[in-house]
PDB file of C-alpha atoms in Angstrom:
ATOM      1  CA  MET A 181      18.215  13.914 -14.365  1.00  0.00           C
ATOM      2  CA  ASN A 182      18.580  14.572 -10.635  1.00  0.00           C
ATOM      3  CA  ALA A 183      17.664  18.372 -11.396  1.00  0.00           C
ATOM      4  CA  LEU A 184      14.564  16.678 -14.114  1.00  0.00           C
ATOM      5  CA  LEU A 185      13.746  14.640 -10.881  1.00  0.00           C
ATOM      6  CA  SER A 186      13.478  16.885  -8.218  1.00  0.00           C
ATOM      7  CA  ALA A 187      11.537  19.635 -10.335  1.00  0.00           C
ATOM      8  CA  ALA A 188       8.855  17.151 -10.956  1.00  0.00           C
ATOM      9  CA  PHE A 189       8.434  16.972  -7.130  1.00  0.00           C
ATOM     10  CA  VAL A 190       8.425  19.923  -6.295  1.00  0.00           C
ATOM     11  CA  LEU A 191       5.413  20.593  -9.118  1.00  0.00           C
ATOM     12  CA  CYS A 192       3.255  17.653  -8.428  1.00  0.00           C
ATOM     13  CA  TRP A 193       3.510  18.060  -4.418  1.00  0.00           C
ATOM     14  CA  SER A 194       2.542  22.159  -5.404  1.00  0.00           C
ATOM     15  CA  SER A 195      -0.436  20.463  -7.103  1.00  0.00           C
ATOM     16  CA  GLY A 196      -2.069  18.841  -4.632  1.00  0.00           C
ATOM     17  CA  PHE A 197      -2.601  22.563  -2.919  1.00  0.00           C
ATOM     18  CA  ILE A 198      -3.567  23.690  -6.700  1.00  0.00           C
ATOM     19  CA  GLY A 199      -6.071  20.947  -7.401  1.00  0.00           C
ATOM     20  CA  ALA A 200      -7.634  21.590  -3.813  1.00  0.00           C
ATOM     21  CA  LYS A 201      -8.681  24.676  -4.469  1.00  0.00           C
ATOM     22  CA  LEU A 202      -9.833  23.330  -8.463  1.00  0.00           C
ATOM     23  CA  GLY A 203     -11.921  21.348  -6.150  1.00  0.00           C
ATOM     24  CA  ALA A 204     -12.751  24.155  -3.664  1.00  0.00           C
ATOM     25  CA  GLY A 205     -15.151  25.641  -6.169  1.00  0.00           C
ATOM     26  CA  THR A 206     -17.365  21.928  -7.067  1.00  0.00           C
ATOM     27  CA  ALA A 207     -18.238  20.230  -4.085  1.00  0.00           C
ATOM     28  CA  ASP A 208     -17.407  20.573  -0.191  1.00  0.00           C
ATOM     29  CA  ALA A 209     -14.370  19.520   1.190  1.00  0.00           C
ATOM     30  CA  THR A 210     -15.597  16.370   2.610  1.00  0.00           C
ATOM     31  CA  THR A 211     -17.381  15.474  -1.019  1.00  0.00           C
ATOM     32  CA  LEU A 212     -14.342  16.077  -2.010  1.00  0.00           C
ATOM     33  CA  LEU A 213     -11.686  13.463  -0.128  1.00  0.00           C
ATOM     34  CA  MET A 214     -13.717  11.733  -0.059  1.00  0.00           C
ATOM     35  CA  TRP A 215     -14.259  10.431  -3.860  1.00  0.00           C
ATOM     36  CA  ARG A 216     -10.220  11.334  -3.778  1.00  0.00           C
ATOM     37  CA  PHE A 217      -9.350   8.658  -1.149  1.00  0.00           C
ATOM     38  CA  VAL A 218     -12.351   5.897  -2.074  1.00  0.00           C
ATOM     39  CA  PRO A 219     -11.156   4.681  -5.541  1.00  0.00           C
ATOM     40  CA  LEU A 220      -7.331   5.046  -3.963  1.00  0.00           C
ATOM     41  CA  ALA A 221      -7.944   2.944  -1.585  1.00  0.00           C
ATOM     42  CA  LEU A 222      -9.811  -0.019  -3.412  1.00  0.00           C
ATOM     43  CA  VAL A 223      -6.404   0.121  -6.143  1.00  0.00           C
ATOM     44  CA  LEU A 224      -4.323   0.083  -3.268  1.00  0.00           C
ATOM     45  CA  ILE A 225      -6.232  -2.899  -1.103  1.00  0.00           C
ATOM     46  CA  ALA A 226      -5.660  -4.782  -4.633  1.00  0.00           C
ATOM     47  CA  VAL A 227      -2.370  -4.390  -5.204  1.00  0.00           C
ATOM     48  CA  ALA A 228      -2.095  -5.293  -1.123  1.00  0.00           C
ATOM     49  CA  ALA A 229      -4.014  -8.833  -2.372  1.00  0.00           C
ATOM     50  CA  VAL A 230      -1.422  -9.151  -4.809  1.00  0.00           C
ATOM     51  CA  SER A 231       1.938  -8.108  -2.766  1.00  0.00           C
ATOM     52  CA  ARG A 232       1.438  -9.697   0.015  1.00  0.00           C
ATOM     53  CA  GLN A 233       5.732  -8.942   1.414  1.00  0.00           C
ATOM     54  CA  ALA A 234       5.829  -5.355   2.161  1.00  0.00           C
ATOM     55  CA  TRP A 235       3.031  -6.733   4.498  1.00  0.00           C
ATOM     56  CA  ARG A 236       5.132  -9.594   6.287  1.00  0.00           C
ATOM     57  CA  GLY A 237       5.978  -8.372   9.990  1.00  0.00           C
ATOM     58  CA  LEU A 238       3.419  -6.346  10.489  1.00  0.00           C
ATOM     59  CA  THR A 239       1.372  -6.206  13.872  1.00  0.00           C
ATOM     60  CA  ARG A 240      -2.055  -5.479  15.289  1.00  0.00           C
ATOM     61  CA  ARG A 241       0.098  -2.885  17.588  1.00  0.00           C
ATOM     62  CA  GLU A 242       1.804  -1.134  14.523  1.00  0.00           C
ATOM     63  CA  ALA A 243      -1.314  -1.676  12.217  1.00  0.00           C
ATOM     64  CA  GLY A 244      -3.020   0.688  14.899  1.00  0.00           C
ATOM     65  CA  ARG A 245       0.081   2.961  15.567  1.00  0.00           C
ATOM     66  CA  GLN A 246       0.002   3.310  11.215  1.00  0.00           C
ATOM     67  CA  ILE A 247      -3.799   3.806  11.450  1.00  0.00           C
ATOM     68  CA  ALA A 248      -3.515   6.621  14.320  1.00  0.00           C
ATOM     69  CA  ILE A 249      -0.322   8.009  12.385  1.00  0.00           C
ATOM     70  CA  GLY A 250      -2.888   8.315   8.714  1.00  0.00           C
ATOM     71  CA  ALA A 251      -5.829   9.713  10.534  1.00  0.00           C
ATOM     72  CA  LEU A 252      -3.371  12.689  11.956  1.00  0.00           C
ATOM     73  CA  SER A 253      -0.627  13.150   8.588  1.00  0.00           C
ATOM     74  CA  GLN A 254      -2.797  12.974   5.772  1.00  0.00           C
ATOM     75  CA  SER A 255      -7.082  13.221   7.023  1.00  0.00           C
ATOM     76  CA  GLY A 256      -6.283  15.986  10.077  1.00  0.00           C
ATOM     77  CA  TYR A 257      -4.103  17.733   8.084  1.00  0.00           C
ATOM     78  CA  LEU A 258      -5.828  17.773   4.558  1.00  0.00           C
ATOM     79  CA  LEU A 259      -9.016  18.188   5.827  1.00  0.00           C
ATOM     80  CA  SER A 260      -7.502  21.369   7.596  1.00  0.00           C
ATOM     81  CA  VAL A 261      -5.966  22.570   4.153  1.00  0.00           C
ATOM     82  CA  TYR A 262      -8.587  21.623   2.071  1.00  0.00           C
ATOM     83  CA  TYR A 263     -11.195  23.343   4.039  1.00  0.00           C
ATOM     84  CA  ALA A 264      -9.089  26.403   4.508  1.00  0.00           C
ATOM     85  CA  ILE A 265      -9.083  27.271   0.881  1.00  0.00           C
ATOM     86  CA  GLN A 266     -12.967  26.603   0.539  1.00  0.00           C
ATOM     87  CA  LEU A 267     -13.295  29.458   2.895  1.00  0.00           C
ATOM     88  CA  GLY A 268     -10.993  31.285   0.997  1.00  0.00           C
ATOM     89  CA  VAL A 269      -7.411  31.421   2.665  1.00  0.00           C
ATOM     90  CA  SER A 270      -4.950  31.468  -0.851  1.00  0.00           C
ATOM     91  CA  SER A 271      -3.382  28.379  -1.994  1.00  0.00           C
ATOM     92  CA  GLY A 272       0.152  29.935  -1.585  1.00  0.00           C
ATOM     93  CA  THR A 273      -0.546  31.045   1.683  1.00  0.00           C
ATOM     94  CA  THR A 274      -1.825  27.413   2.893  1.00  0.00           C
ATOM     95  CA  ALA A 275       1.302  25.629   1.126  1.00  0.00           C
ATOM     96  CA  LEU A 276       3.964  28.097   3.774  1.00  0.00           C
ATOM     97  CA  ILE A 277       2.004  27.183   6.791  1.00  0.00           C
ATOM     98  CA  ASP A 278       2.837  23.875   5.836  1.00  0.00           C
ATOM     99  CA  GLY A 279       5.750  24.421   4.690  1.00  0.00           C
ATOM    100  CA  VAL A 280       6.337  25.242   8.297  1.00  0.00           C
ATOM    101  CA  GLN A 281       5.828  21.825   9.601  1.00  0.00           C
ATOM    102  CA  PRO A 282       9.142  21.193   9.594  1.00  0.00           C
ATOM    103  CA  LEU A 283      10.284  24.073  11.876  1.00  0.00           C
ATOM    104  CA  VAL A 284       7.856  23.348  14.190  1.00  0.00           C
ATOM    105  CA  ALA A 285       8.807  20.248  14.210  1.00  0.00           C
ATOM    106  CA  GLY A 286      12.542  20.439  14.813  1.00  0.00           C
ATOM    107  CA  ALA A 287      11.918  22.620  17.849  1.00  0.00           C
ATOM    108  CA  LEU A 288      10.033  20.052  20.365  1.00  0.00           C
ATOM    109  CA  ALA A 289      12.059  17.523  18.997  1.00  0.00           C
ATOM    110  CA  GLY A 290      14.421  18.370  22.140  1.00  0.00           C
ATOM    111  CA  PRO A 291      11.698  17.900  24.573  1.00  0.00           C
ATOM    112  CA  LEU A 292      10.097  14.823  22.641  1.00  0.00           C
ATOM    113  CA  LEU A 293      12.536  12.989  20.764  1.00  0.00           C
ATOM    114  CA  ARG A 294      15.496  14.060  22.702  1.00  0.00           C
ATOM    115  CA  GLN A 295      16.987  15.529  19.444  1.00  0.00           C
ATOM    116  CA  TYR A 296      17.704  19.152  21.020  1.00  0.00           C
ATOM    117  CA  VAL A 297      18.243  21.842  17.518  1.00  0.00           C
ATOM    118  CA  SER A 298      20.922  24.429  18.159  1.00  0.00           C
ATOM    119  CA  ARG A 299      20.672  28.975  18.715  1.00  0.00           C
ATOM    120  CA  ARG A 300      21.098  28.748  14.764  1.00  0.00           C
ATOM    121  CA  GLN A 301      18.058  26.737  14.278  1.00  0.00           C
ATOM    122  CA  TRP A 302      15.579  28.386  16.493  1.00  0.00           C
ATOM    123  CA  LEU A 303      16.838  31.470  15.178  1.00  0.00           C
ATOM    124  CA  GLY A 304      15.502  30.261  11.854  1.00  0.00           C
ATOM    125  CA  LEU A 305      12.531  28.835  13.881  1.00  0.00           C
ATOM    126  CA  TRP A 306      11.630  32.579  14.751  1.00  0.00           C
ATOM    127  CA  LEU A 307      12.330  33.499  10.553  1.00  0.00           C
ATOM    128  CA  GLY A 308      10.190  31.054   9.477  1.00  0.00           C
ATOM    129  CA  LEU A 309       7.127  32.238  11.459  1.00  0.00           C
ATOM    130  CA  ALA A 310       7.975  35.635  10.599  1.00  0.00           C
ATOM    131  CA  GLY A 311       7.488  35.086   7.163  1.00  0.00           C
ATOM    132  CA  VAL A 312       4.205  32.929   7.690  1.00  0.00           C
ATOM    133  CA  ALA A 313       3.013  35.967   9.300  1.00  0.00           C
ATOM    134  CA  THR A 314       4.144  38.689   6.930  1.00  0.00           C
ATOM    135  CA  VAL A 315       2.682  36.644   3.658  1.00  0.00           C
ATOM    136  CA  THR A 316      -1.160  36.193   5.953  1.00  0.00           C
ATOM    137  CA  THR A 317      -1.104  39.473   6.217  1.00  0.00           C
ATOM    138  CA  ALA A 318      -0.823  40.444   2.764  1.00  0.00           C
ATOM    139  CA  ASP A 319      -3.402  37.322   1.863  1.00  0.00           C
ATOM    140  CA  ALA A 320      -5.959  38.594   4.463  1.00  0.00           C
ATOM    141  CA  ALA A 321      -5.732  42.251   3.211  1.00  0.00           C
ATOM    142  CA  ALA A 322      -5.913  41.838   0.354  1.00  0.00           C
ATOM    143  CA  ALA A 323      -8.902  39.408   0.513  1.00  0.00           C
ATOM    144  CA  GLY A 324     -10.931  41.637   3.123  1.00  0.00           C
ATOM    145  CA  ALA A 325     -14.073  40.728   4.772  1.00  0.00           C
ATOM    146  CA  ALA A 326     -14.497  38.320   2.002  1.00  0.00           C
ATOM    147  CA  VAL A 327     -12.390  35.955   4.394  1.00  0.00           C
ATOM    148  CA  PRO A 328     -13.097  35.505   7.769  1.00  0.00           C
ATOM    149  CA  TRP A 329     -10.071  36.089  10.235  1.00  0.00           C
ATOM    150  CA  TRP A 330     -10.159  32.789  12.268  1.00  0.00           C
ATOM    151  CA  ALA A 331     -10.181  30.885   8.096  1.00  0.00           C
ATOM    152  CA  TYR A 332      -6.121  31.818   8.690  1.00  0.00           C
ATOM    153  CA  PHE A 333      -6.191  29.541  11.837  1.00  0.00           C
ATOM    154  CA  VAL A 334      -6.950  26.444  10.010  1.00  0.00           C
ATOM    155  CA  PRO A 335      -3.640  25.274   7.749  1.00  0.00           C
ATOM    156  CA  PHE A 336      -1.952  25.941  11.415  1.00  0.00           C
ATOM    157  CA  LEU A 337      -4.023  22.983  13.003  1.00  0.00           C
ATOM    158  CA  GLY A 338      -3.553  20.868  10.238  1.00  0.00           C
ATOM    159  CA  MET A 339       0.663  21.374  10.309  1.00  0.00           C
ATOM    160  CA  LEU A 340       0.347  20.778  14.100  1.00  0.00           C
ATOM    161  CA  SER A 341      -1.714  17.270  12.611  1.00  0.00           C
ATOM    162  CA  LEU A 342       0.852  16.875  11.380  1.00  0.00           C
ATOM    163  CA  VAL A 343       3.631  17.657  13.757  1.00  0.00           C
ATOM    164  CA  ALA A 344       2.037  15.060  16.116  1.00  0.00           C
ATOM    165  CA  ALA A 345       1.970  12.613  13.565  1.00  0.00           C
ATOM    166  CA  THR A 346       5.759  12.887  12.970  1.00  0.00           C
ATOM    167  CA  PHE A 347       6.490  13.032  17.099  1.00  0.00           C
ATOM    168  CA  LEU A 348       3.827   9.584  16.800  1.00  0.00           C
ATOM    169  CA  GLU A 349       5.525   7.860  14.080  1.00  0.00           C
ATOM    170  CA  GLY A 350       9.856   8.729  15.870  1.00  0.00           C
ATOM    171  CA  ARG A 351       8.438   6.720  18.610  1.00  0.00           C
ATOM    172  CA  SER A 352       7.976   3.661  16.821  1.00  0.00           C
ATOM    173  CA  ARG A 353      10.917   1.181  16.581  1.00  0.00           C
ATOM    174  CA  ALA A 354       9.090  -1.288  13.704  1.00  0.00           C
ATOM    175  CA  ALA A 355      10.390  -0.762  10.155  1.00  0.00           C
ATOM    176  CA  VAL A 356       7.290  -0.649   8.115  1.00  0.00           C
ATOM    177  CA  ALA A 357       6.882  -1.020   4.124  1.00  0.00           C
ATOM    178  CA  PRO A 358       5.783   2.812   2.470  1.00  0.00           C
ATOM    179  CA  ARG A 359       3.802   0.767   0.708  1.00  0.00           C
ATOM    180  CA  ALA A 360       2.265  -0.764   3.687  1.00  0.00           C
ATOM    181  CA  ALA A 361       1.967   2.538   5.375  1.00  0.00           C
ATOM    182  CA  LEU A 362       0.443   4.110   2.172  1.00  0.00           C
ATOM    183  CA  THR A 363      -2.380   1.386   2.120  1.00  0.00           C
ATOM    184  CA  ILE A 364      -3.162   1.962   5.308  1.00  0.00           C
ATOM    185  CA  HIS A 365      -3.228   5.150   5.515  1.00  0.00           C
ATOM    186  CA  CYS A 366      -5.304   5.739   3.240  1.00  0.00           C
ATOM    187  CA  VAL A 367      -7.660   3.560   3.939  1.00  0.00           C
ATOM    188  CA  THR A 368      -8.043   5.623   7.372  1.00  0.00           C
ATOM    189  CA  SER A 369      -8.659   8.794   4.908  1.00  0.00           C
ATOM    190  CA  ALA A 370     -11.340   6.656   2.930  1.00  0.00           C
ATOM    191  CA  VAL A 371     -13.451   5.650   5.992  1.00  0.00           C
ATOM    192  CA  LEU A 372     -12.959   8.428   8.359  1.00  0.00           C
ATOM    193  CA  PHE A 373     -13.614  11.178   5.232  1.00  0.00           C
ATOM    194  CA  SER A 374     -16.784   8.723   3.795  1.00  0.00           C
ATOM    195  CA  GLY A 375     -17.775   9.037   7.209  1.00  0.00           C
ATOM    196  CA  LEU A 376     -17.800  12.467   7.715  1.00  0.00           C
ATOM    197  CA  ALA A 377     -19.402  13.000   3.984  1.00  0.00           C
ATOM    198  CA  PHE A 378     -22.515  10.953   4.865  1.00  0.00           C
ATOM    199  CA  GLY A 379     -22.729  12.278   8.310  1.00  0.00           C
ATOM    200  CA  ALA A 380     -23.312  15.398   7.060  1.00  0.00           C
ATOM    201  CA  GLY A 381     -25.335  14.964   3.743  1.00  0.00           C
ATOM    202  CA  THR A 382     -22.007  15.698   1.583  1.00  0.00           C
ATOM    203  CA  ALA A 383     -21.185  12.528  -0.075  1.00  0.00           C
ATOM    204  CA  VAL A 384     -23.251  12.239  -3.043  1.00  0.00           C
ATOM    205  CA  PRO A 385     -20.634  14.013  -6.060  1.00  0.00           C
ATOM    206  CA  PRO A 386     -22.090  16.661  -8.462  1.00  0.00           C
ATOM    207  CA  ALA A 387     -22.091  16.004 -12.028  1.00  0.00           C
ATOM    208  CA  ASP A 388     -20.196  18.823 -13.025  1.00  0.00           C
ATOM    209  CA  SER A 389     -17.399  17.186 -14.787  1.00  0.00           C
ATOM    210  CA  SER A 390     -15.277  19.831 -13.011  1.00  0.00           C
ATOM    211  CA  PHE A 391     -15.064  17.985  -9.906  1.00  0.00           C
ATOM    212  CA  TRP A 392     -14.155  14.429 -11.190  1.00  0.00           C
ATOM    213  CA  LEU A 393     -11.065  16.367 -12.903  1.00  0.00           C
ATOM    214  CA  ALA A 394     -10.421  17.926  -9.885  1.00  0.00           C
ATOM    215  CA  THR A 395     -10.434  14.467  -8.222  1.00  0.00           C
ATOM    216  CA  ALA A 396      -8.227  12.731 -10.866  1.00  0.00           C
ATOM    217  CA  TRP A 397      -5.678  14.993 -10.519  1.00  0.00           C
ATOM    218  CA  LEU A 398      -5.748  15.064  -6.953  1.00  0.00           C
ATOM    219  CA  VAL A 399      -4.991  11.043  -7.323  1.00  0.00           C
ATOM    220  CA  VAL A 400      -2.563  11.132 -10.208  1.00  0.00           C
ATOM    221  CA  LEU A 401      -0.089  14.365  -9.050  1.00  0.00           C
ATOM    222  CA  PRO A 402       0.102  14.754  -5.794  1.00  0.00           C
ATOM    223  CA  THR A 403      -0.820  11.400  -4.836  1.00  0.00           C
ATOM    224  CA  PHE A 404       1.059   8.841  -7.196  1.00  0.00           C
ATOM    225  CA  GLY A 405       3.549  11.699  -7.971  1.00  0.00           C
ATOM    226  CA  GLY A 406       4.075  13.629  -5.185  1.00  0.00           C
ATOM    227  CA  TYR A 407       4.928  10.261  -3.434  1.00  0.00           C
ATOM    228  CA  GLY A 408       6.537   8.637  -5.612  1.00  0.00           C
ATOM    229  CA  LEU A 409       8.948  10.861  -6.922  1.00  0.00           C
ATOM    230  CA  TYR A 410       9.327  11.309  -2.299  1.00  0.00           C
ATOM    231  CA  TRP A 411      10.280   8.089  -2.186  1.00  0.00           C
ATOM    232  CA  LEU A 412      12.352   7.885  -5.265  1.00  0.00           C
ATOM    233  CA  ILE A 413      14.443  10.948  -4.823  1.00  0.00           C
ATOM    234  CA  MET A 414      15.667  10.688  -1.336  1.00  0.00           C
ATOM    235  CA  ARG A 415      16.834   7.144  -2.001  1.00  0.00           C
ATOM    236  CA  ARG A 416      18.770   8.627  -4.852  1.00  0.00           C
ATOM    237  CA  SER A 417      20.175  11.366  -3.265  1.00  0.00           C
ATOM    238  CA  GLY A 418      19.232  10.953   0.822  1.00  0.00           C
ATOM    239  CA  VAL A 419      16.764  12.634   3.135  1.00  0.00           C
ATOM    240  CA  THR A 420      18.467  16.036   3.470  1.00  0.00           C
ATOM    241  CA  GLU A 421      18.253  16.465  -0.212  1.00  0.00           C
ATOM    242  CA  VAL A 422      14.258  15.884   0.084  1.00  0.00           C
ATOM    243  CA  ASN A 423      14.055  18.375   2.718  1.00  0.00           C
ATOM    244  CA  THR A 424      15.925  20.997   1.163  1.00  0.00           C
ATOM    245  CA  LEU A 425      12.883  20.524  -1.779  1.00  0.00           C
ATOM    246  CA  MET A 426       9.988  20.385   0.127  1.00  0.00           C
ATOM    247  CA  PHE A 427      10.718  24.076   1.212  1.00  0.00           C
ATOM    248  CA  LEU A 428      10.152  25.071  -2.299  1.00  0.00           C
ATOM    249  CA  MET A 429       6.687  24.414  -2.811  1.00  0.00           C
ATOM    250  CA  ALA A 430       5.499  27.043  -0.805  1.00  0.00           C
ATOM    251  CA  PRO A 431       7.252  30.277  -3.468  1.00  0.00           C
ATOM    252  CA  VAL A 432       6.067  27.700  -6.337  1.00  0.00           C
ATOM    253  CA  THR A 433       2.377  27.414  -5.084  1.00  0.00           C
ATOM    254  CA  ALA A 434       2.225  30.804  -4.474  1.00  0.00           C
ATOM    255  CA  VAL A 435       2.986  31.720  -7.753  1.00  0.00           C
ATOM    256  CA  TRP A 436       1.255  29.222  -9.990  1.00  0.00           C
ATOM    257  CA  GLY A 437      -1.765  30.344  -7.588  1.00  0.00           C
ATOM    258  CA  ALA A 438      -1.352  33.307  -8.985  1.00  0.00           C
ATOM    259  CA  LEU A 439      -1.290  32.339 -12.516  1.00  0.00           C
ATOM    260  CA  MET A 440      -4.263  30.018 -11.925  1.00  0.00           C
ATOM    261  CA  PHE A 441      -6.527  31.980  -9.802  1.00  0.00           C
ATOM    262  CA  GLY A 442      -5.160  35.029  -9.388  1.00  0.00           C
ATOM    263  CA  GLU A 443      -4.080  35.255  -6.178  1.00  0.00           C
ATOM    264  CA  HIS A 444      -2.794  38.206  -4.708  1.00  0.00           C
ATOM    265  CA  PHE A 445       0.976  38.511  -5.093  1.00  0.00           C
ATOM    266  CA  GLY A 446       2.208  41.618  -4.256  1.00  0.00           C
ATOM    267  CA  PRO A 447       5.669  43.027  -2.816  1.00  0.00           C
ATOM    268  CA  GLN A 448       4.592  41.940   0.645  1.00  0.00           C
ATOM    269  CA  THR A 449       4.041  38.314  -0.487  1.00  0.00           C
ATOM    270  CA  ALA A 450       7.874  38.368  -2.116  1.00  0.00           C
ATOM    271  CA  VAL A 451       9.877  39.153   0.616  1.00  0.00           C
ATOM    272  CA  GLY A 452       7.131  36.578   3.353  1.00  0.00           C
ATOM    273  CA  LEU A 453       7.900  34.040   0.727  1.00  0.00           C
ATOM    274  CA  ALA A 454      12.101  35.345   0.897  1.00  0.00           C
ATOM    275  CA  VAL A 455      12.003  35.908   4.625  1.00  0.00           C
ATOM    276  CA  GLY A 456      10.536  31.650   4.851  1.00  0.00           C
ATOM    277  CA  LEU A 457      13.682  30.149   1.974  1.00  0.00           C
ATOM    278  CA  ALA A 458      16.329  32.775   4.500  1.00  0.00           C
ATOM    279  CA  ALA A 459      15.099  30.397   7.262  1.00  0.00           C
ATOM    280  CA  VAL A 460      15.516  27.273   5.922  1.00  0.00           C
ATOM    281  CA  VAL A 461      18.951  28.112   4.808  1.00  0.00           C
ATOM    282  CA  VAL A 462      19.356  29.198   8.234  1.00  0.00           C
ATOM    283  CA  VAL A 463      18.201  26.011   9.868  1.00  0.00           C
ATOM    284  CA  ARG A 464      20.202  23.824   7.480  1.00  0.00           C
ATOM    285  CA  ARG A 465      23.337  25.338   8.609  1.00  0.00           C
ATOM    286  CA  GLY A 466      22.646  25.586  12.242  1.00  0.00           C
ATOM    287  CA  ALA A 467      22.181  21.633  11.772  1.00  0.00           C
ATOM    288  CA  LYS A 468      24.969  19.143  12.914  1.00  0.00           C
ATOM    289  CA  PRO A 469      24.336  15.453  12.097  1.00  0.00           C
ATOM    290  CA  SER A 470      26.277  14.705   8.903  1.00  0.00           C
ATOM    291  CA  ARG A 471      24.459  13.611   5.272  1.00  0.00           C
ATOM    292  CA  THR A 472      25.269   9.958   5.657  1.00  0.00           C
ATOM    293  CA  ALA A 473      24.609   9.005   9.375  1.00  0.00           C
ATOM    294  CA  THR A 474      21.229  10.496   8.107  1.00  0.00           C
ATOM    295  CA  VAL A 475      20.571   8.284   5.920  1.00  0.00           C
ATOM    296  CA  GLU A 476      21.738   5.473   7.171  1.00  0.00           C
ATOM    297  CA  ARG A 477      19.101   5.310  10.465  1.00  0.00           C
ATOM    298  CA  ALA A 478      17.094   6.763   7.274  1.00  0.00           C
ATOM    299  CA  GLU A 479      17.365   3.112   5.661  1.00  0.00           C
ATOM    300  CA  GLU A 480      17.468   2.015   9.252  1.00  0.00           C
ATOM    301  CA  THR A 481      13.430   2.092  10.228  1.00  0.00           C
ATOM    302  CA  GLY A 482      12.657   1.767   6.590  1.00  0.00           C
ATOM    303  CA  GLY A 483      12.796   4.567   4.805  1.00  0.00           C
ATOM    304  CA  THR A 484      11.468   6.702   6.939  1.00  0.00           C
ATOM    305  CA  PRO A 485      12.432  10.512   6.592  1.00  0.00           C
ATOM    306  CA  ARG A 486      14.408  10.968  10.238  1.00  0.00           C
ATOM    307  CA  ASP A 487      17.582  13.483  11.216  1.00  0.00           C
ATOM    308  CA  ALA A 488      19.058  13.182  14.240  1.00  0.00           C
ATOM    309  CA  GLY A 489      19.095  16.538  14.550  1.00  0.00           C
ATOM    310  CA  ARG A 490      15.914  17.781  13.124  1.00  0.00           C
ATOM    311  CA  ALA A 491      12.669  15.766  13.057  1.00  0.00           C
ATOM    312  CA  THR A 492      10.645  13.724  10.908  1.00  0.00           C
ATOM    313  CA  VAL A 493       9.196  15.579   8.345  1.00  0.00           C
ATOM    314  CA  ARG A 494       6.648  13.400   8.265  1.00  0.00           C
ATOM    315  CA  VAL A 495       5.001  12.246   4.378  1.00  0.00           C
ATOM    316  CA  SER A 496       1.302  12.728   3.128  1.00  0.00           C
ATOM    317  CA  SER A 497      -0.653  12.734   0.311  1.00  0.00           C
ATOM    318  CA  ARG A 498      -1.065  16.068  -0.619  1.00  0.00           C
TER     319      ARG A 498
END
């Protein structure tokens, strides 16, 4: 059962990048994101009105913090991912750059959260960056002049936005129920993306049925499937297990994108992905905290994944 849940989680989470690729050919990124989050936000608001238990004890200050976290971990992150894919960056490369987030967060955890990493973890960070560089250069060479060189820096902006959200929550001492946090994040994204879409004149959705297929894909698979399975697996197996599965997103997405869209997947791409996975092994072996301590601390903070020896892997609905 655990193996099936893990496989379903990896597929659902990876589907977010594939859904972004599906929608990229039908409408502008702001249009797709607006119509992904507006219906979702309305559903979550309706659920919140019926079930208020998750909202008890939530202060205005903590709600404001969650709005900021949502703006960074969902709005800023997803806009950069969708825009990069719209520019022509492959879904696999975008997923790999996203996958470096825990390594970057771990490297910055020392000065920001006083959670210092070992030399072996630093080695893993540089190894992970080498893997990203290898895959990115292969992707750029295959795309040629069709994709502007600066487009490959766009996913990095989203990854840094995710890191910023990580540390913003890491400084919070109040526990917020996952359901309440998800509602705040999605409502924040719905408002921001609606503002961007109306401001750019892209709010009207296309009549093409493929647009609505991509939108439904993004709401059902990565949001409900990926997010729901994340918390289920974390409660069953612990934070370490979930974090390990997160690093499988890049190779799965790269293969999926190659099969579904004909995206480039050559020997250099395979080597880069292998280097990235090796970096994960190095980082995990260099971690000092025990699994029990990690799970206990996660439970104390309301279920938020937070390692004692590395920074939080921020959850966002892809």
